[in-house]
Amino acid sequence: MTDADAASGSVGVVLVAAGSGSRLGADKPKAFVPIDEDPILLHAIYAVHGVQEVAALAIVAPPEWLEAAQELVDLHLGCPCFTTRVVAGGAERTDSVRAGLAALPDDVDIILVHDAARALTPVEVFERVIDAVGAGAAGAVPGIPVVDTVKTVDDRGIITGTPDRSRLRAVQTPQGFLADVLRGAYAGGLTATDDAALVELAGHDVVVVEGDPLAFKITAPEDLDRAARLVAEGA
Ligand code: CTP
Ligand code: MG
């Protein structure tokens, strides 16, 4: 595929929402925990709906919650602008992404993988990732500068190094890739903490584009409080 093909190509989104949310500690899987009247997953879907290039969405939900996820789609999102499929996730995030990839049509040119837990991610972040891949990058991920000094440590907690902070980025999602590149990286059967790592391991260059503090991941109860405040303020 040429760069021009990618630039004009369609985008598929894998929205991973199959985690249990153990650190949030709610009585249901994290994606179904409300921020305001709407659950985390619905806020995440709203964000995807704001992205014009999207042609297909695969929502990956916990196996017991497929119907609940489908209901959210049906009740609130009669949008005919792209196809949406709800599929069951797996034990690890990597398994869930793999399930989502299998549910996307073969003909999407660019695939974004996005954490539903980053429910308030602005549309501009999606656009920056899509634009970078459309402009010829194999992959693009949003990142923000690291404010703390970061140390590496050994097994005893003794500091072994202090990486140059100006070279560090805290990366977020959506992470976007040429579809063939991402599918190829996942075919290797490896696991990693983010999708870019698998693509890096496969030997491709992945660029960092500007992220956004609003793309934070709802992980602990205080993150949910922060999200609720932001939504009340109109985020
Ligand atoms: N995820 C998933 N399948 C898994 C694990 C995680 O789809 N087996 C998704 C989560 O739903 C979330 C994103 O990956 O949207 C990031 O994961 P994380 O924030 O760690 O969510 P959980 O794994 O649910 O939370 P915890 O680690 O606290 O249990
Ligand atoms: Mg997790």
PDB file of C-alpha atoms and ligand atoms in Angstrom:
ATOM      1  CA  MET A   1       0.000   0.000   0.000  1.00  0.00           C
ATOM      2  CA  THR A   2       1.309   3.478  -0.779  1.00  0.00           C
ATOM      3  CA  ASP A   3       1.156   6.386   1.649  1.00  0.00           C
ATOM      4  CA  ALA A   4      -1.578   7.945  -0.468  1.00  0.00           C
ATOM      5  CA  ASP A   5      -3.714   4.800  -0.106  1.00  0.00           C
ATOM      6  CA  ALA A   6      -3.324   4.882   3.661  1.00  0.00           C
ATOM      7  CA  ALA A   7      -4.138   8.587   3.776  1.00  0.00           C
ATOM      8  CA  SER A   8      -7.412   8.080   1.955  1.00  0.00           C
ATOM      9  CA  GLY A   9      -8.119   4.708   3.589  1.00  0.00           C
ATOM     10  CA  SER A  10     -10.756   3.746   6.073  1.00  0.00           C
ATOM     11  CA  VAL A  11     -10.186   3.368   9.782  1.00  0.00           C
ATOM     12  CA  GLY A  12     -11.230   0.485  12.023  1.00  0.00           C
ATOM     13  CA  VAL A  13     -11.278   0.887  15.800  1.00  0.00           C
ATOM     14  CA  VAL A  14     -10.823  -1.852  18.385  1.00  0.00           C
ATOM     15  CA  LEU A  15     -12.268  -0.534  21.647  1.00  0.00           C
ATOM     16  CA  VAL A  16     -11.084  -2.790  24.456  1.00  0.00           C
ATOM     17  CA  ALA A  17     -13.518  -2.870  27.374  1.00  0.00           C
ATOM     18  CA  ALA A  18     -13.202  -6.446  28.624  1.00  0.00           C
ATOM     19  CA  GLY A  19     -11.151  -5.809  31.756  1.00  0.00           C
ATOM     20  CA  SER A  20     -12.507  -6.432  35.239  1.00  0.00           C
ATOM     21  CA  GLY A  21     -11.360  -3.145  36.756  1.00  0.00           C
ATOM     22  CA  SER A  22      -9.840  -4.744  39.842  1.00  0.00           C
ATOM     23  CA  ARG A  23      -8.104  -1.518  40.904  1.00  0.00           C
ATOM     24  CA  LEU A  24     -11.343   0.445  40.586  1.00  0.00           C
ATOM     25  CA  GLY A  25     -13.003  -2.106  42.866  1.00  0.00           C
ATOM     26  CA  ALA A  26     -16.598  -1.563  41.672  1.00  0.00           C
ATOM     27  CA  ASP A  27     -19.334  -4.208  41.756  1.00  0.00           C
ATOM     28  CA  LYS A  28     -19.245  -4.607  37.955  1.00  0.00           C
ATOM     29  CA  PRO A  29     -16.638  -4.548  35.170  1.00  0.00           C
ATOM     30  CA  LYS A  30     -15.033  -1.132  34.814  1.00  0.00           C
ATOM     31  CA  ALA A  31     -16.533  -0.320  31.394  1.00  0.00           C
ATOM     32  CA  PHE A  32     -20.039  -0.511  32.869  1.00  0.00           C
ATOM     33  CA  VAL A  33     -19.374   1.748  35.852  1.00  0.00           C
ATOM     34  CA  PRO A  34     -21.163   5.097  35.419  1.00  0.00           C
ATOM     35  CA  ILE A  35     -19.272   8.399  35.173  1.00  0.00           C
ATOM     36  CA  ASP A  36     -22.465  10.488  35.187  1.00  0.00           C
ATOM     37  CA  GLU A  37     -25.689   8.879  33.965  1.00  0.00           C
ATOM     38  CA  ASP A  38     -23.638   7.127  31.291  1.00  0.00           C
ATOM     39  CA  PRO A  39     -21.095   4.347  31.820  1.00  0.00           C
ATOM     40  CA  ILE A  40     -17.412   4.583  30.921  1.00  0.00           C
ATOM     41  CA  LEU A  41     -17.963   2.492  27.767  1.00  0.00           C
ATOM     42  CA  LEU A  42     -20.657   4.796  26.426  1.00  0.00           C
ATOM     43  CA  HIS A  43     -18.440   7.858  26.904  1.00  0.00           C
ATOM     44  CA  ALA A  44     -15.700   6.039  25.018  1.00  0.00           C
ATOM     45  CA  ILE A  45     -18.105   5.166  22.178  1.00  0.00           C
ATOM     46  CA  TYR A  46     -19.245   8.808  21.984  1.00  0.00           C
ATOM     47  CA  ALA A  47     -15.622   9.823  21.434  1.00  0.00           C
ATOM     48  CA  VAL A  48     -15.213   7.308  18.585  1.00  0.00           C
ATOM     49  CA  HIS A  49     -18.404   8.640  17.009  1.00  0.00           C
ATOM     50  CA  GLY A  50     -16.782  12.043  16.754  1.00  0.00           C
ATOM     51  CA  VAL A  51     -14.061  10.715  14.457  1.00  0.00           C
ATOM     52  CA  GLN A  52     -15.129  11.082  10.831  1.00  0.00           C
ATOM     53  CA  GLU A  53     -12.707   8.584   9.274  1.00  0.00           C
ATOM     54  CA  VAL A  54     -14.041   5.619  11.260  1.00  0.00           C
ATOM     55  CA  ALA A  55     -15.647   2.912   9.081  1.00  0.00           C
ATOM     56  CA  ALA A  56     -15.924   0.059  11.596  1.00  0.00           C
ATOM     57  CA  LEU A  57     -15.898  -0.373  15.366  1.00  0.00           C
ATOM     58  CA  ALA A  58     -15.270  -3.584  17.311  1.00  0.00           C
ATOM     59  CA  ILE A  59     -16.237  -3.317  20.979  1.00  0.00           C
ATOM     60  CA  VAL A  60     -14.571  -5.987  23.105  1.00  0.00           C
ATOM     61  CA  ALA A  61     -16.550  -6.701  26.280  1.00  0.00           C
ATOM     62  CA  PRO A  62     -16.401  -9.285  29.081  1.00  0.00           C
ATOM     63  CA  PRO A  63     -18.080 -12.535  27.924  1.00  0.00           C
ATOM     64  CA  GLU A  64     -20.911 -12.161  30.501  1.00  0.00           C
ATOM     65  CA  TRP A  65     -21.558  -8.565  29.443  1.00  0.00           C
ATOM     66  CA  LEU A  66     -21.984  -8.876  25.676  1.00  0.00           C
ATOM     67  CA  GLU A  67     -25.710  -8.258  25.838  1.00  0.00           C
ATOM     68  CA  ALA A  68     -25.260  -5.236  28.092  1.00  0.00           C
ATOM     69  CA  ALA A  69     -22.712  -3.797  25.688  1.00  0.00           C
ATOM     70  CA  GLN A  70     -24.964  -4.452  22.697  1.00  0.00           C
ATOM     71  CA  GLU A  71     -27.825  -2.724  24.533  1.00  0.00           C
ATOM     72  CA  LEU A  72     -25.719   0.388  24.990  1.00  0.00           C
ATOM     73  CA  VAL A  73     -24.968   0.377  21.278  1.00  0.00           C
ATOM     74  CA  ASP A  74     -28.614  -0.177  20.301  1.00  0.00           C
ATOM     75  CA  LEU A  75     -30.205   2.225  22.769  1.00  0.00           C
ATOM     76  CA  HIS A  76     -27.950   5.186  22.322  1.00  0.00           C
ATOM     77  CA  LEU A  77     -26.218   4.756  19.032  1.00  0.00           C
ATOM     78  CA  GLY A  78     -28.554   4.317  16.149  1.00  0.00           C
ATOM     79  CA  CYS A  79     -25.790   5.901  14.099  1.00  0.00           C
ATOM     80  CA  PRO A  80     -25.619   4.314  10.629  1.00  0.00           C
ATOM     81  CA  CYS A  81     -22.293   5.957   9.833  1.00  0.00           C
ATOM     82  CA  PHE A  82     -20.217   2.839  10.552  1.00  0.00           C
ATOM     83  CA  THR A  83     -20.639  -0.825  11.441  1.00  0.00           C
ATOM     84  CA  THR A  84     -20.340  -1.828  15.094  1.00  0.00           C
ATOM     85  CA  ARG A  85     -19.733  -5.352  16.389  1.00  0.00           C
ATOM     86  CA  VAL A  86     -19.618  -6.475  20.007  1.00  0.00           C
ATOM     87  CA  VAL A  87     -17.339  -9.433  20.762  1.00  0.00           C
ATOM     88  CA  ALA A  88     -16.030 -11.237  23.842  1.00  0.00           C
ATOM     89  CA  GLY A  89     -12.603 -10.409  25.241  1.00  0.00           C
ATOM     90  CA  GLY A  90     -10.032 -12.657  26.860  1.00  0.00           C
ATOM     91  CA  ALA A  91      -8.035 -12.990  30.061  1.00  0.00           C
ATOM     92  CA  GLU A  92      -5.312 -10.516  29.063  1.00  0.00           C
ATOM     93  CA  ARG A  93      -5.599  -7.233  27.199  1.00  0.00           C
ATOM     94  CA  THR A  94      -3.607  -8.767  24.334  1.00  0.00           C
ATOM     95  CA  ASP A  95      -6.257 -11.511  23.998  1.00  0.00           C
ATOM     96  CA  SER A  96      -8.989  -8.885  23.907  1.00  0.00           C
ATOM     97  CA  VAL A  97      -7.212  -6.874  21.199  1.00  0.00           C
ATOM     98  CA  ARG A  98      -6.775 -10.062  19.182  1.00  0.00           C
ATOM     99  CA  ALA A  99     -10.526 -10.754  19.434  1.00  0.00           C
ATOM    100  CA  GLY A 100     -11.274  -7.208  18.306  1.00  0.00           C
ATOM    101  CA  LEU A 101      -8.924  -7.468  15.332  1.00  0.00           C
ATOM    102  CA  ALA A 102     -10.705 -10.631  14.203  1.00  0.00           C
ATOM    103  CA  ALA A 103     -14.039  -8.795  14.344  1.00  0.00           C
ATOM    104  CA  LEU A 104     -12.981  -5.879  12.110  1.00  0.00           C
ATOM    105  CA  PRO A 105     -13.545  -6.090   8.361  1.00  0.00           C
ATOM    106  CA  ASP A 106     -10.496  -7.074   6.295  1.00  0.00           C
ATOM    107  CA  ASP A 107     -10.635  -3.941   4.175  1.00  0.00           C
ATOM    108  CA  VAL A 108      -9.815  -1.278   6.768  1.00  0.00           C
ATOM    109  CA  ASP A 109      -6.445   0.339   6.016  1.00  0.00           C
ATOM    110  CA  ILE A 110      -5.666   1.788   9.441  1.00  0.00           C
ATOM    111  CA  ILE A 111      -6.524   0.237  12.810  1.00  0.00           C
ATOM    112  CA  LEU A 112      -6.721   2.143  16.085  1.00  0.00           C
ATOM    113  CA  VAL A 113      -6.665   0.265  19.379  1.00  0.00           C
ATOM    114  CA  HIS A 114      -8.215   2.271  22.190  1.00  0.00           C
ATOM    115  CA  ASP A 115      -8.793   1.652  25.903  1.00  0.00           C
ATOM    116  CA  ALA A 116     -12.429   2.256  26.853  1.00  0.00           C
ATOM    117  CA  ALA A 117     -10.981   3.264  30.222  1.00  0.00           C
ATOM    118  CA  ARG A 118      -9.587   6.413  28.507  1.00  0.00           C
ATOM    119  CA  ALA A 119     -13.190   7.492  28.112  1.00  0.00           C
ATOM    120  CA  LEU A 120     -12.646  11.254  27.838  1.00  0.00           C
ATOM    121  CA  THR A 121      -9.994  11.208  25.104  1.00  0.00           C
ATOM    122  CA  PRO A 122     -10.566  14.247  22.847  1.00  0.00           C
ATOM    123  CA  VAL A 123     -11.336  13.666  19.165  1.00  0.00           C
ATOM    124  CA  GLU A 124      -8.223  15.699  18.258  1.00  0.00           C
ATOM    125  CA  VAL A 125      -6.017  12.934  19.707  1.00  0.00           C
ATOM    126  CA  PHE A 126      -7.661  10.353  17.416  1.00  0.00           C
ATOM    127  CA  GLU A 127      -7.177  12.718  14.472  1.00  0.00           C
ATOM    128  CA  ARG A 128      -3.483  13.276  15.215  1.00  0.00           C
ATOM    129  CA  VAL A 129      -2.878   9.517  15.330  1.00  0.00           C
ATOM    130  CA  ILE A 130      -4.807   8.891  12.089  1.00  0.00           C
ATOM    131  CA  ASP A 131      -3.033  11.789  10.341  1.00  0.00           C
ATOM    132  CA  ALA A 132       0.419  10.467  11.305  1.00  0.00           C
ATOM    133  CA  VAL A 133      -0.338   6.985   9.956  1.00  0.00           C
ATOM    134  CA  GLY A 134      -2.000   8.485   6.891  1.00  0.00           C
ATOM    135  CA  ALA A 135       1.176  10.499   6.313  1.00  0.00           C
ATOM    136  CA  GLY A 136       3.267   7.352   6.111  1.00  0.00           C
ATOM    137  CA  ALA A 137       4.113   6.163   9.634  1.00  0.00           C
ATOM    138  CA  ALA A 138       3.716   2.419  10.289  1.00  0.00           C
ATOM    139  CA  GLY A 139       2.345   3.326  13.704  1.00  0.00           C
ATOM    140  CA  ALA A 140       1.583   6.384  15.845  1.00  0.00           C
ATOM    141  CA  VAL A 141       0.805   6.715  19.532  1.00  0.00           C
ATOM    142  CA  PRO A 142      -0.152   9.735  21.627  1.00  0.00           C
ATOM    143  CA  GLY A 143       2.320  10.636  24.341  1.00  0.00           C
ATOM    144  CA  ILE A 144       2.893  13.352  26.913  1.00  0.00           C
ATOM    145  CA  PRO A 145       6.131  14.499  28.528  1.00  0.00           C
ATOM    146  CA  VAL A 146       6.970  12.844  31.855  1.00  0.00           C
ATOM    147  CA  VAL A 147       6.989  15.324  34.735  1.00  0.00           C
ATOM    148  CA  ASP A 148       8.657  13.150  37.394  1.00  0.00           C
ATOM    149  CA  THR A 149      12.259  12.029  37.212  1.00  0.00           C
ATOM    150  CA  VAL A 150      12.170   8.307  36.418  1.00  0.00           C
ATOM    151  CA  LYS A 151      14.640   5.790  37.888  1.00  0.00           C
ATOM    152  CA  THR A 152      15.438   2.243  36.905  1.00  0.00           C
ATOM    153  CA  VAL A 153      16.016  -0.108  39.861  1.00  0.00           C
ATOM    154  CA  ASP A 154      17.355  -3.618  40.445  1.00  0.00           C
ATOM    155  CA  ASP A 155      15.675  -6.446  42.412  1.00  0.00           C
ATOM    156  CA  ARG A 156      16.744  -4.871  45.730  1.00  0.00           C
ATOM    157  CA  GLY A 157      15.343  -1.458  44.822  1.00  0.00           C
ATOM    158  CA  ILE A 158      18.794   0.009  44.286  1.00  0.00           C
ATOM    159  CA  ILE A 159      18.784   2.653  41.573  1.00  0.00           C
ATOM    160  CA  THR A 160      20.610   1.545  38.451  1.00  0.00           C
ATOM    161  CA  GLY A 161      19.992   4.522  36.226  1.00  0.00           C
ATOM    162  CA  THR A 162      18.312   7.861  35.601  1.00  0.00           C
ATOM    163  CA  PRO A 163      17.052   8.086  31.994  1.00  0.00           C
ATOM    164  CA  ASP A 164      17.204  11.513  30.367  1.00  0.00           C
ATOM    165  CA  ARG A 165      13.696  12.798  31.066  1.00  0.00           C
ATOM    166  CA  SER A 166      13.562  14.823  27.861  1.00  0.00           C
ATOM    167  CA  ARG A 167      13.608  11.498  25.982  1.00  0.00           C
ATOM    168  CA  LEU A 168      10.704   9.960  27.946  1.00  0.00           C
ATOM    169  CA  ARG A 169       7.019  10.003  27.002  1.00  0.00           C
ATOM    170  CA  ALA A 170       4.061   8.557  28.880  1.00  0.00           C
ATOM    171  CA  VAL A 171       2.004   6.971  26.112  1.00  0.00           C
ATOM    172  CA  GLN A 172      -1.743   6.767  25.848  1.00  0.00           C
ATOM    173  CA  THR A 173      -4.324   5.389  23.420  1.00  0.00           C
ATOM    174  CA  PRO A 174      -5.666   5.381  20.726  1.00  0.00           C
ATOM    175  CA  GLN A 175      -2.608   3.713  19.195  1.00  0.00           C
ATOM    176  CA  GLY A 176      -2.875   3.580  15.411  1.00  0.00           C
ATOM    177  CA  PHE A 177      -1.152   1.374  12.844  1.00  0.00           C
ATOM    178  CA  LEU A 178      -1.317   0.334   9.226  1.00  0.00           C
ATOM    179  CA  ALA A 179      -3.706  -2.613   9.400  1.00  0.00           C
ATOM    180  CA  ASP A 180      -1.249  -5.093   7.859  1.00  0.00           C
ATOM    181  CA  VAL A 181       1.481  -4.055  10.279  1.00  0.00           C
ATOM    182  CA  LEU A 182      -0.718  -4.503  13.360  1.00  0.00           C
ATOM    183  CA  ARG A 183      -2.222  -7.776  12.198  1.00  0.00           C
ATOM    184  CA  GLY A 184       1.290  -9.049  11.439  1.00  0.00           C
ATOM    185  CA  ALA A 185       2.580  -8.018  14.860  1.00  0.00           C
ATOM    186  CA  TYR A 186      -0.312  -9.817  16.584  1.00  0.00           C
ATOM    187  CA  ALA A 187       0.185 -12.929  14.463  1.00  0.00           C
ATOM    188  CA  GLY A 188       3.461 -13.482  16.329  1.00  0.00           C
ATOM    189  CA  GLY A 189       1.578 -14.666  19.426  1.00  0.00           C
ATOM    190  CA  LEU A 190       3.568 -12.434  21.802  1.00  0.00           C
ATOM    191  CA  THR A 191       2.130 -10.333  24.611  1.00  0.00           C
ATOM    192  CA  ALA A 192       3.054  -6.789  25.651  1.00  0.00           C
ATOM    193  CA  THR A 193       1.658  -3.998  27.777  1.00  0.00           C
ATOM    194  CA  ASP A 194       0.767  -1.900  24.758  1.00  0.00           C
ATOM    195  CA  ASP A 195       0.213  -2.438  21.064  1.00  0.00           C
ATOM    196  CA  ALA A 196       3.117  -0.262  19.984  1.00  0.00           C
ATOM    197  CA  ALA A 197       5.527  -2.596  21.795  1.00  0.00           C
ATOM    198  CA  LEU A 198       4.478  -5.517  19.586  1.00  0.00           C
ATOM    199  CA  VAL A 199       4.853  -3.403  16.463  1.00  0.00           C
ATOM    200  CA  GLU A 200       8.271  -2.127  17.651  1.00  0.00           C
ATOM    201  CA  LEU A 201       9.344  -5.735  18.258  1.00  0.00           C
ATOM    202  CA  ALA A 202       8.275  -6.583  14.713  1.00  0.00           C
ATOM    203  CA  GLY A 203      10.813  -4.003  13.534  1.00  0.00           C
ATOM    204  CA  HIS A 204       8.591  -1.076  12.545  1.00  0.00           C
ATOM    205  CA  ASP A 205       9.039   2.585  13.454  1.00  0.00           C
ATOM    206  CA  VAL A 206       6.265   3.983  15.643  1.00  0.00           C
ATOM    207  CA  VAL A 207       6.059   7.764  16.095  1.00  0.00           C
ATOM    208  CA  VAL A 208       4.787   9.607  19.143  1.00  0.00           C
ATOM    209  CA  VAL A 209       2.273  12.376  18.464  1.00  0.00           C
ATOM    210  CA  GLU A 210       0.978  14.888  20.999  1.00  0.00           C
ATOM    211  CA  GLY A 211      -1.277  13.276  23.581  1.00  0.00           C
ATOM    212  CA  ASP A 212      -3.664  15.012  25.956  1.00  0.00           C
ATOM    213  CA  PRO A 213      -4.099  14.980  29.734  1.00  0.00           C
ATOM    214  CA  LEU A 214      -7.803  14.221  29.110  1.00  0.00           C
ATOM    215  CA  ALA A 215      -6.779  10.868  27.625  1.00  0.00           C
ATOM    216  CA  PHE A 216      -5.908   9.653  31.148  1.00  0.00           C
ATOM    217  CA  LYS A 217      -6.913   6.110  32.043  1.00  0.00           C
ATOM    218  CA  ILE A 218      -9.604   5.640  34.647  1.00  0.00           C
ATOM    219  CA  THR A 219      -7.829   3.153  36.891  1.00  0.00           C
ATOM    220  CA  ALA A 220      -8.466   3.932  40.584  1.00  0.00           C
ATOM    221  CA  PRO A 221     -11.528   5.422  42.340  1.00  0.00           C
ATOM    222  CA  GLU A 222      -9.949   8.906  42.366  1.00  0.00           C
ATOM    223  CA  ASP A 223      -9.677   8.752  38.555  1.00  0.00           C
ATOM    224  CA  LEU A 224     -13.412   8.088  38.359  1.00  0.00           C
ATOM    225  CA  ASP A 225     -14.046  11.112  40.613  1.00  0.00           C
ATOM    226  CA  ARG A 226     -11.841  13.214  38.335  1.00  0.00           C
ATOM    227  CA  ALA A 227     -13.719  11.993  35.239  1.00  0.00           C
ATOM    228  CA  ALA A 228     -17.066  12.818  36.878  1.00  0.00           C
ATOM    229  CA  ARG A 229     -15.866  16.350  37.703  1.00  0.00           C
ATOM    230  CA  LEU A 230     -14.608  16.853  34.151  1.00  0.00           C
ATOM    231  CA  VAL A 231     -17.863  15.612  32.608  1.00  0.00           C
ATOM    232  CA  ALA A 232     -19.851  17.910  34.923  1.00  0.00           C
ATOM    233  CA  GLU A 233     -17.658  20.775  33.680  1.00  0.00           C
ATOM    234  CA  GLY A 234     -18.445  19.823  30.069  1.00  0.00           C
ATOM    235  CA  ALA A 235     -15.420  17.723  29.043  1.00  0.00           C
TER     236      ALA A 235
HETATM  237  N1  CTP B   1      -8.831  -4.821  28.904  1.00  0.00           N
HETATM  238  C1  CTP B   1      -9.464  -5.795  28.123  1.00  0.00           C
HETATM  239  N2  CTP B   1      -9.270  -7.109  28.396  1.00  0.00           N
HETATM  240  C2  CTP B   1      -8.498  -7.505  29.429  1.00  0.00           C
HETATM  241  C3  CTP B   1      -7.850  -6.534  30.239  1.00  0.00           C
HETATM  242  C4  CTP B   1      -8.038  -5.190  29.937  1.00  0.00           C
HETATM  243  O1  CTP B   1     -10.189  -5.445  27.197  1.00  0.00           O
HETATM  244  N3  CTP B   1      -8.369  -8.806  29.684  1.00  0.00           N
HETATM  245  C5  CTP B   1      -9.070  -3.405  28.621  1.00  0.00           C
HETATM  246  C6  CTP B   1      -9.775  -2.710  29.778  1.00  0.00           C
HETATM  247  O2  CTP B   1     -11.179  -2.923  29.682  1.00  0.00           O
HETATM  248  C7  CTP B   1      -9.353  -1.271  29.608  1.00  0.00           C
HETATM  249  C8  CTP B   1      -7.996  -1.374  28.910  1.00  0.00           C
HETATM  250  O3  CTP B   1      -7.854  -2.720  28.470  1.00  0.00           O
HETATM  251  O4  CTP B   1     -10.237  -0.519  28.810  1.00  0.00           O
HETATM  252  C9  CTP B   1      -6.864  -0.996  29.843  1.00  0.00           C
HETATM  253  O5  CTP B   1      -6.795  -1.925  30.918  1.00  0.00           O
HETATM  254  P1  CTP B   1      -6.896  -1.532  32.465  1.00  0.00           P
HETATM  255  O6  CTP B   1      -7.057  -0.077  32.628  1.00  0.00           O
HETATM  256  O7  CTP B   1      -5.786  -2.239  33.171  1.00  0.00           O
HETATM  257  O8  CTP B   1      -8.315  -2.167  32.850  1.00  0.00           O
HETATM  258  P2  CTP B   1      -8.600  -3.424  33.751  1.00  0.00           P
HETATM  259  O9  CTP B   1      -7.659  -4.521  33.393  1.00  0.00           O
HETATM  260  O10 CTP B   1     -10.059  -3.679  33.643  1.00  0.00           O
HETATM  261  O11 CTP B   1      -8.296  -2.860  35.210  1.00  0.00           O
HETATM  262  P3  CTP B   1      -7.418  -3.567  36.359  1.00  0.00           P
HETATM  263  O12 CTP B   1      -6.031  -3.765  35.739  1.00  0.00           O
HETATM  264  O13 CTP B   1      -7.442  -2.590  37.489  1.00  0.00           O
HETATM  265  O14 CTP B   1      -8.099  -4.865  36.685  1.00  0.00           O
HETATM  266 MG    MG B   2      -5.536  -4.311  33.697  1.00  0.00          MG
END
